[in-house]
Short mmCIF file of C-alpha atoms in Angstrom, two decimals:
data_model
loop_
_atom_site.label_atom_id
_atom_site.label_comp_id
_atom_site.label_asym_id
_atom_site.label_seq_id
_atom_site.Cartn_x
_atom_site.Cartn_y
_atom_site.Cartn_z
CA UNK A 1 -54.56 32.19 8.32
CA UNK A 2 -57.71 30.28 9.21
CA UNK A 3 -57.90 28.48 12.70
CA UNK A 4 -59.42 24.79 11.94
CA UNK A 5 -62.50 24.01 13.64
CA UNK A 6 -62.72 22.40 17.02
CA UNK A 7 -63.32 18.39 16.67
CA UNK A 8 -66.72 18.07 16.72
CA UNK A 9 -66.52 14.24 17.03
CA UNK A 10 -63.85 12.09 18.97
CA UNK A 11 -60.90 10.75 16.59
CA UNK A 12 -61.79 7.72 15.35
CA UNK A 13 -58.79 4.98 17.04
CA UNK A 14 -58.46 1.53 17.52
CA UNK A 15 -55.46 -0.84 17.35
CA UNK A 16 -57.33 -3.76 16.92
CA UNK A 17 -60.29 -3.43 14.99
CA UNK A 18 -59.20 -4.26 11.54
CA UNK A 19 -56.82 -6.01 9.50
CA UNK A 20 -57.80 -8.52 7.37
CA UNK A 21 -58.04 -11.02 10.09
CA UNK A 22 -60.80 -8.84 12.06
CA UNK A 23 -62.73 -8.68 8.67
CA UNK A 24 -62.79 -12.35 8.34
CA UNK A 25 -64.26 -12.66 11.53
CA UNK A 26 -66.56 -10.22 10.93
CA UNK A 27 -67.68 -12.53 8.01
CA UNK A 28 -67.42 -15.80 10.37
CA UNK A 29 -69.83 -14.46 12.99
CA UNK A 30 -67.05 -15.04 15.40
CA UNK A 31 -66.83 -11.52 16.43
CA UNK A 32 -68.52 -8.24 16.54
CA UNK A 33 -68.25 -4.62 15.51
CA UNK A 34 -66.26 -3.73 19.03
CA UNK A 35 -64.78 -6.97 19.56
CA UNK A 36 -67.91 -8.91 21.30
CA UNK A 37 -68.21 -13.12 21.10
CA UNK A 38 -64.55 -13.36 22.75
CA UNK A 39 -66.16 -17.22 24.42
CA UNK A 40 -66.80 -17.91 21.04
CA UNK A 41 -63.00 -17.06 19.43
CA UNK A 42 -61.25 -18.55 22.27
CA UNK A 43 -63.54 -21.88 21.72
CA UNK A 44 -62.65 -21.75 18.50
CA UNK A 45 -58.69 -21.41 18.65
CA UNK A 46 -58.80 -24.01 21.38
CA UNK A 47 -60.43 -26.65 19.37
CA UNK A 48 -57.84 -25.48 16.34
CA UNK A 49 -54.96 -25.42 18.04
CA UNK A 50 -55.23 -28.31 20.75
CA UNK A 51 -58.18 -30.83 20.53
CA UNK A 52 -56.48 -31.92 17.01
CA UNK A 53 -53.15 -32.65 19.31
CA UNK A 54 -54.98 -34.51 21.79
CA UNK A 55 -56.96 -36.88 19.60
CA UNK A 56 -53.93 -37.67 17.64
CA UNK A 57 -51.79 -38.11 20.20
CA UNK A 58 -54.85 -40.55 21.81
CA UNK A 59 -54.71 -42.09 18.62
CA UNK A 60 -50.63 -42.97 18.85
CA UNK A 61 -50.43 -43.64 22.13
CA UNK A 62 -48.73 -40.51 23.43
CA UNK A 63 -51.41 -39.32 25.22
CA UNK A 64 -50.46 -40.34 28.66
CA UNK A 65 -47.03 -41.99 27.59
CA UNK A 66 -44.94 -44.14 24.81
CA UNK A 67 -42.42 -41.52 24.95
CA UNK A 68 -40.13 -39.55 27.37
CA UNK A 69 -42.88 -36.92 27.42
CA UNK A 70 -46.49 -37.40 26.78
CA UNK A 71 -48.66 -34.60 25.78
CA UNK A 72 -50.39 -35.03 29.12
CA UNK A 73 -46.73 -34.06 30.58
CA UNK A 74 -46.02 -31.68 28.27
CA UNK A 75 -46.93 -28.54 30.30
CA UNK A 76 -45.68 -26.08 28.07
CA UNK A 77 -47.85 -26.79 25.36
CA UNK A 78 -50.93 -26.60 27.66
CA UNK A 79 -50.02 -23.44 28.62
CA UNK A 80 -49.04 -22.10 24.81
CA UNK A 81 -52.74 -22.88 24.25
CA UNK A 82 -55.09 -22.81 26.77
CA UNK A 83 -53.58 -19.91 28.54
CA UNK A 84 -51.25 -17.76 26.56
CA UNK A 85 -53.40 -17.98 23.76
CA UNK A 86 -56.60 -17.17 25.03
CA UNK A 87 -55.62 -13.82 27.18
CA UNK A 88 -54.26 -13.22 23.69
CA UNK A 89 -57.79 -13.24 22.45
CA UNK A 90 -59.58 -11.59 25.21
CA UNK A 91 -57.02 -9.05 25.25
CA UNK A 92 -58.03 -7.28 22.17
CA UNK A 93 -61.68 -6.04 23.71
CA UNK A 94 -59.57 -5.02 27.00
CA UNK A 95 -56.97 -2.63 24.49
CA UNK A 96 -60.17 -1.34 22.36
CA UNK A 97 -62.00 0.40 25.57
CA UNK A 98 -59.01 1.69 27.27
CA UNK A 99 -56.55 2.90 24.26
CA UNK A 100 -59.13 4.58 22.46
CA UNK A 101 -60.56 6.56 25.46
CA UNK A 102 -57.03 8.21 25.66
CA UNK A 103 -56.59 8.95 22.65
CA UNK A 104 -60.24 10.90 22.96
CA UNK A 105 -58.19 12.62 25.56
CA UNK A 106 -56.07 14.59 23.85
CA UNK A 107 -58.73 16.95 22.43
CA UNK A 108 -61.10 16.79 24.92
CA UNK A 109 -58.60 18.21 27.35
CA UNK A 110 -57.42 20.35 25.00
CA UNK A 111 -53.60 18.92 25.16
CA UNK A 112 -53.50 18.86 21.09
CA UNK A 113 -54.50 22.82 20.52
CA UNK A 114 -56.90 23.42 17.05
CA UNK A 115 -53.84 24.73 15.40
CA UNK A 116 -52.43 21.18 15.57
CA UNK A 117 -55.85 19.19 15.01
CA UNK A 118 -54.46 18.31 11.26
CA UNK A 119 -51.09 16.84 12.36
CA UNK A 120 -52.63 14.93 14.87
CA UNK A 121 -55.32 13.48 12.55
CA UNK A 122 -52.50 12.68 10.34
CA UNK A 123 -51.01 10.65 13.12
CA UNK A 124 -54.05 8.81 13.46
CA UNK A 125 -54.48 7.95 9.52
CA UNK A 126 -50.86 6.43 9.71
CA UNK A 127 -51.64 4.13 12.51
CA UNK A 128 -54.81 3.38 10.83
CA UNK A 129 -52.95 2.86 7.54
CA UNK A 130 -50.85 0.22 9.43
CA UNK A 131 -53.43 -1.72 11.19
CA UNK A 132 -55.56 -2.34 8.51
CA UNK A 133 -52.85 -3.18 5.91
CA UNK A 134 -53.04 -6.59 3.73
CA UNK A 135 -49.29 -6.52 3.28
CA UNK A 136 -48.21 -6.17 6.78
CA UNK A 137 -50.66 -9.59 8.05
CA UNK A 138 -49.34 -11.05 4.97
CA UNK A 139 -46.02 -10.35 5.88
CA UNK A 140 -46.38 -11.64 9.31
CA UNK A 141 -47.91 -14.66 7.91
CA UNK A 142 -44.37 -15.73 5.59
CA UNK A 143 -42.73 -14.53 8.54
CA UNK A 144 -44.29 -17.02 10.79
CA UNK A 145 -44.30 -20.27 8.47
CA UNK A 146 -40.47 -19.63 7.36
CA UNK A 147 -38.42 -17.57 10.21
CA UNK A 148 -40.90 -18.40 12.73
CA UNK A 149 -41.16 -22.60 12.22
CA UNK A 150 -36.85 -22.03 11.85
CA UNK A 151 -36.82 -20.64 15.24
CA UNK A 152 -39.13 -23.05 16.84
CA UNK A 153 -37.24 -26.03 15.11
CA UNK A 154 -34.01 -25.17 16.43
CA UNK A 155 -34.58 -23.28 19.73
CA UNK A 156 -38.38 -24.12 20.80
CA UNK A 157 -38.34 -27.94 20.41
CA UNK A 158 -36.55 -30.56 23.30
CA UNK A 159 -34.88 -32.57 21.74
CA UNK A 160 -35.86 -35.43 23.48
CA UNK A 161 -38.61 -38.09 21.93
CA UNK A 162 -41.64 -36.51 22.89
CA UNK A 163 -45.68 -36.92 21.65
CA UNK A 164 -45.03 -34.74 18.64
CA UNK A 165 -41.64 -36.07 17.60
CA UNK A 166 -38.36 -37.94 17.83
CA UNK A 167 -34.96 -36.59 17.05
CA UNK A 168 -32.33 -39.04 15.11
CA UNK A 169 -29.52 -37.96 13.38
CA UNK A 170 -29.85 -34.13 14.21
CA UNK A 171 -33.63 -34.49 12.33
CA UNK A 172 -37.30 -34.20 14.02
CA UNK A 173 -39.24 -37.11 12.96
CA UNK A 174 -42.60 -35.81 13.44
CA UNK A 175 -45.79 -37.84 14.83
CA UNK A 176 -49.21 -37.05 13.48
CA UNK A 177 -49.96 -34.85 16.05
CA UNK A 178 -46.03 -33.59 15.31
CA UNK A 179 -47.11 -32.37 11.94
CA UNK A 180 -50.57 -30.40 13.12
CA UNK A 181 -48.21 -28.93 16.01
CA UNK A 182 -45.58 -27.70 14.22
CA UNK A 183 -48.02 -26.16 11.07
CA UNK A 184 -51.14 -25.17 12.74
CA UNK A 185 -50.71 -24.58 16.09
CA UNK A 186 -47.88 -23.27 16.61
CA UNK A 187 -47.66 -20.61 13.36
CA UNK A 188 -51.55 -19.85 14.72
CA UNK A 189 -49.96 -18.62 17.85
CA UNK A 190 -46.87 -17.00 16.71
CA UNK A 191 -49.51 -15.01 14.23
CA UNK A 192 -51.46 -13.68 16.94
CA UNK A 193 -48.11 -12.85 19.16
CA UNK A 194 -46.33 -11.14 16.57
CA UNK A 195 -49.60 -9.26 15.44
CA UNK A 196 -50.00 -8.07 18.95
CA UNK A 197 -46.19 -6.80 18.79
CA UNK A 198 -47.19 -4.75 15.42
CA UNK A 199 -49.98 -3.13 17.59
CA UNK A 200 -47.30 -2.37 20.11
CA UNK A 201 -44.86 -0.65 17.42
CA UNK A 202 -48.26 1.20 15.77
CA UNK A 203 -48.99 2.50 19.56
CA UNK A 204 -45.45 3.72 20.34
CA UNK A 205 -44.98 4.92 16.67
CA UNK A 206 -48.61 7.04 16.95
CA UNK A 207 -47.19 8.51 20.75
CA UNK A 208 -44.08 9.28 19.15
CA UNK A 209 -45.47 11.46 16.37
CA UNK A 210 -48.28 13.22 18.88
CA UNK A 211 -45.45 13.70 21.26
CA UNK A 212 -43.63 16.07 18.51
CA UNK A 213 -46.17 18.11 18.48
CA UNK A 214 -47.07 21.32 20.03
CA UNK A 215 -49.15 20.49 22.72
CA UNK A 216 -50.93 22.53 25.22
CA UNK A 217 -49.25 21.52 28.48
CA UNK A 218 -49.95 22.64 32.23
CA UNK A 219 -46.41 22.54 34.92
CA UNK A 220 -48.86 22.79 37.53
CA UNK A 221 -51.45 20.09 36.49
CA UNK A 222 -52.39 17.94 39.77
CA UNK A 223 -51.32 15.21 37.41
CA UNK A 224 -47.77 15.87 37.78
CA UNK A 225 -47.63 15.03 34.37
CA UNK A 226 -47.89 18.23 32.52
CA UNK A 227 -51.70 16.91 31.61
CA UNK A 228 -50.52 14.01 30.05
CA UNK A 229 -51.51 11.39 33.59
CA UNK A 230 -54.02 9.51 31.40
CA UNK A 231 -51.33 8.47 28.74
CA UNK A 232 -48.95 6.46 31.33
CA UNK A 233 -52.42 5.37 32.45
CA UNK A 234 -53.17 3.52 29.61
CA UNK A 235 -50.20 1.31 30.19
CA UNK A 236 -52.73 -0.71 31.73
CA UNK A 237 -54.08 -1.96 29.15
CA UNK A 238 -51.33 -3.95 28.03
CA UNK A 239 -51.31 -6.09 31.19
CA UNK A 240 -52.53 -9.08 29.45
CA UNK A 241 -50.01 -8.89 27.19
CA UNK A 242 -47.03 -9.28 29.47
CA UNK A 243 -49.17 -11.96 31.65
CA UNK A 244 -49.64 -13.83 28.40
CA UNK A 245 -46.04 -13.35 28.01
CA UNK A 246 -44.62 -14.83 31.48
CA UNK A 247 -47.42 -17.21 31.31
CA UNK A 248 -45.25 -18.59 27.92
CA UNK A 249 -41.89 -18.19 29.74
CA UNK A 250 -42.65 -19.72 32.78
CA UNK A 251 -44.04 -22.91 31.19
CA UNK A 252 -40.91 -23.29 28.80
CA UNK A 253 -38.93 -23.09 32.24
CA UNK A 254 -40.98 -26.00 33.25
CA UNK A 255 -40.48 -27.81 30.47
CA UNK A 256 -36.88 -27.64 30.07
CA UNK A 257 -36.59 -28.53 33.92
CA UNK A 258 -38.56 -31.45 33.31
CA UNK A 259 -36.84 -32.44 30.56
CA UNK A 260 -33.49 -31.99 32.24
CA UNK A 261 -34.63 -34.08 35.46
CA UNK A 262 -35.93 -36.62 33.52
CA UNK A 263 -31.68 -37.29 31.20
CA UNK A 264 -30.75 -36.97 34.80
CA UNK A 265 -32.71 -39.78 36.31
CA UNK A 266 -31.65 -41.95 32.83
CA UNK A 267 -28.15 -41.24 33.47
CA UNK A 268 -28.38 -42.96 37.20
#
């Protein structure tokens, strides 16, 4: 039986460049072949996603009040878009140069041996496969403006009156800047969140398959890890993520303690 060839080039692995989304901004000039222009997508997403609510809530009067909370007030929001949002972005070129070092790794330390070369290649078409699929963004995109606009409806928005709308009779009555809120900015950001937890399940479901394999490891490797140090390593990577994350969290804590000091001081 015929031993395969050592890899003469690194595999070939990225979790974020490519999709259909990545190919349209390709085509946009809004990013580059490794991810560069990030300034240029966060400009972009920011005046998407919040100058629109800020004009038209300047253009209501719910700027700085005319309801329980003005958009000036409304902290969460701010932080939904010109924080979460944005490490969103920049977190893509931060996952591109460390994940795909590691996965480098495996053959240039020789962890995957030759005789397991086509299994692991395998693994790395299948993630591939996944990333760059039409139905999965396409899924994620019905996903977002059905499921996603449900659960922000019912679990996201206070119901209290508020710049982007006013609750009577167990219905939101949206504003202006309600409307481009609840279909533009918010399914924009659920999009990119939920894309980033597909790249997640693609990086756990490619670590799952290598870690079936027969791999070439040392007890005694300084690295107390059997050789396999650099993959906890890249943990790393996903920092932004989870600061993204908390970022979120902590500024719907805000909000709803806001919203409940505010019944409290109408109640007195």
């Amino acid at each position: 039986m015929a031993t395969p060839e050592p890899l003469q080039e690194p595999p070939d692995f990225s979790l974020v460049l490519g999709g259909p989304l990545y190919q349209m901004l390709r085509r946009a000039h809004l990013t580059g072949p490794a991810l560069e222009l990030p300034r240029r997508r966060i400009v972009i997403s920011v005046l998407l996603c919040w100058v629109p609510l800020a004009v038209l809530s300047l253009a209501q009067a719910h700027l700085l009040g005319g309801a329980k909370l003005s958009f000036f007030r409304d902290i969460e929001t701010h932080v939904r878009l010109l924080v979460s949002l944005p490490v969103l972005i920049l977190a893509e070129m931060i996952v591109h140069q460390r994940i795909r070092p590691v996965v480098k790794s495996f053959v240039e330390r020789h962890v995957v041996t030759a005789e397991e070369l086509p299994k692991f290649y395998a693994a790395i078409d299948s993630a591939m496969r996944i990333r760059n699929s039409v139905i999965v963004e396409v899924a994620l995109l019905i996903f977002v403006f059905t499921v996603g606009t449900w659960v922000w409806r019912h679990q996201g928005a206070l119901d209290v009156a508020s710049w982007y709308a006013s609750p009577q009779g167990g219905q939101m009555h949206f504003t202006m800047a309600g409307y481009w809120f609840a279909f533009i900015s918010i399914p924009v950001f659920q999009f990119i969140l939920l894309r980033w937890y597909m790249r997640i399940l693609i990086w756990f479901w490619f670590l799952l398959r290598v870690s079936r394999l027969k791999l070439h490891l040392l007890p005694a490797h300084p690295d107390r890890a059997g050789g396999l140090g650099f993959v906890g390593r890249s943990s790393f990577a996903f920092v932004p993520l989870l600061f993204a994350q908390g970022s979120l969290l902590s500024g719907q804590s805000l909000a709803t303690s806001s919203t409940t000091d505010n019944r409290c001081l109408h109640s007195r």
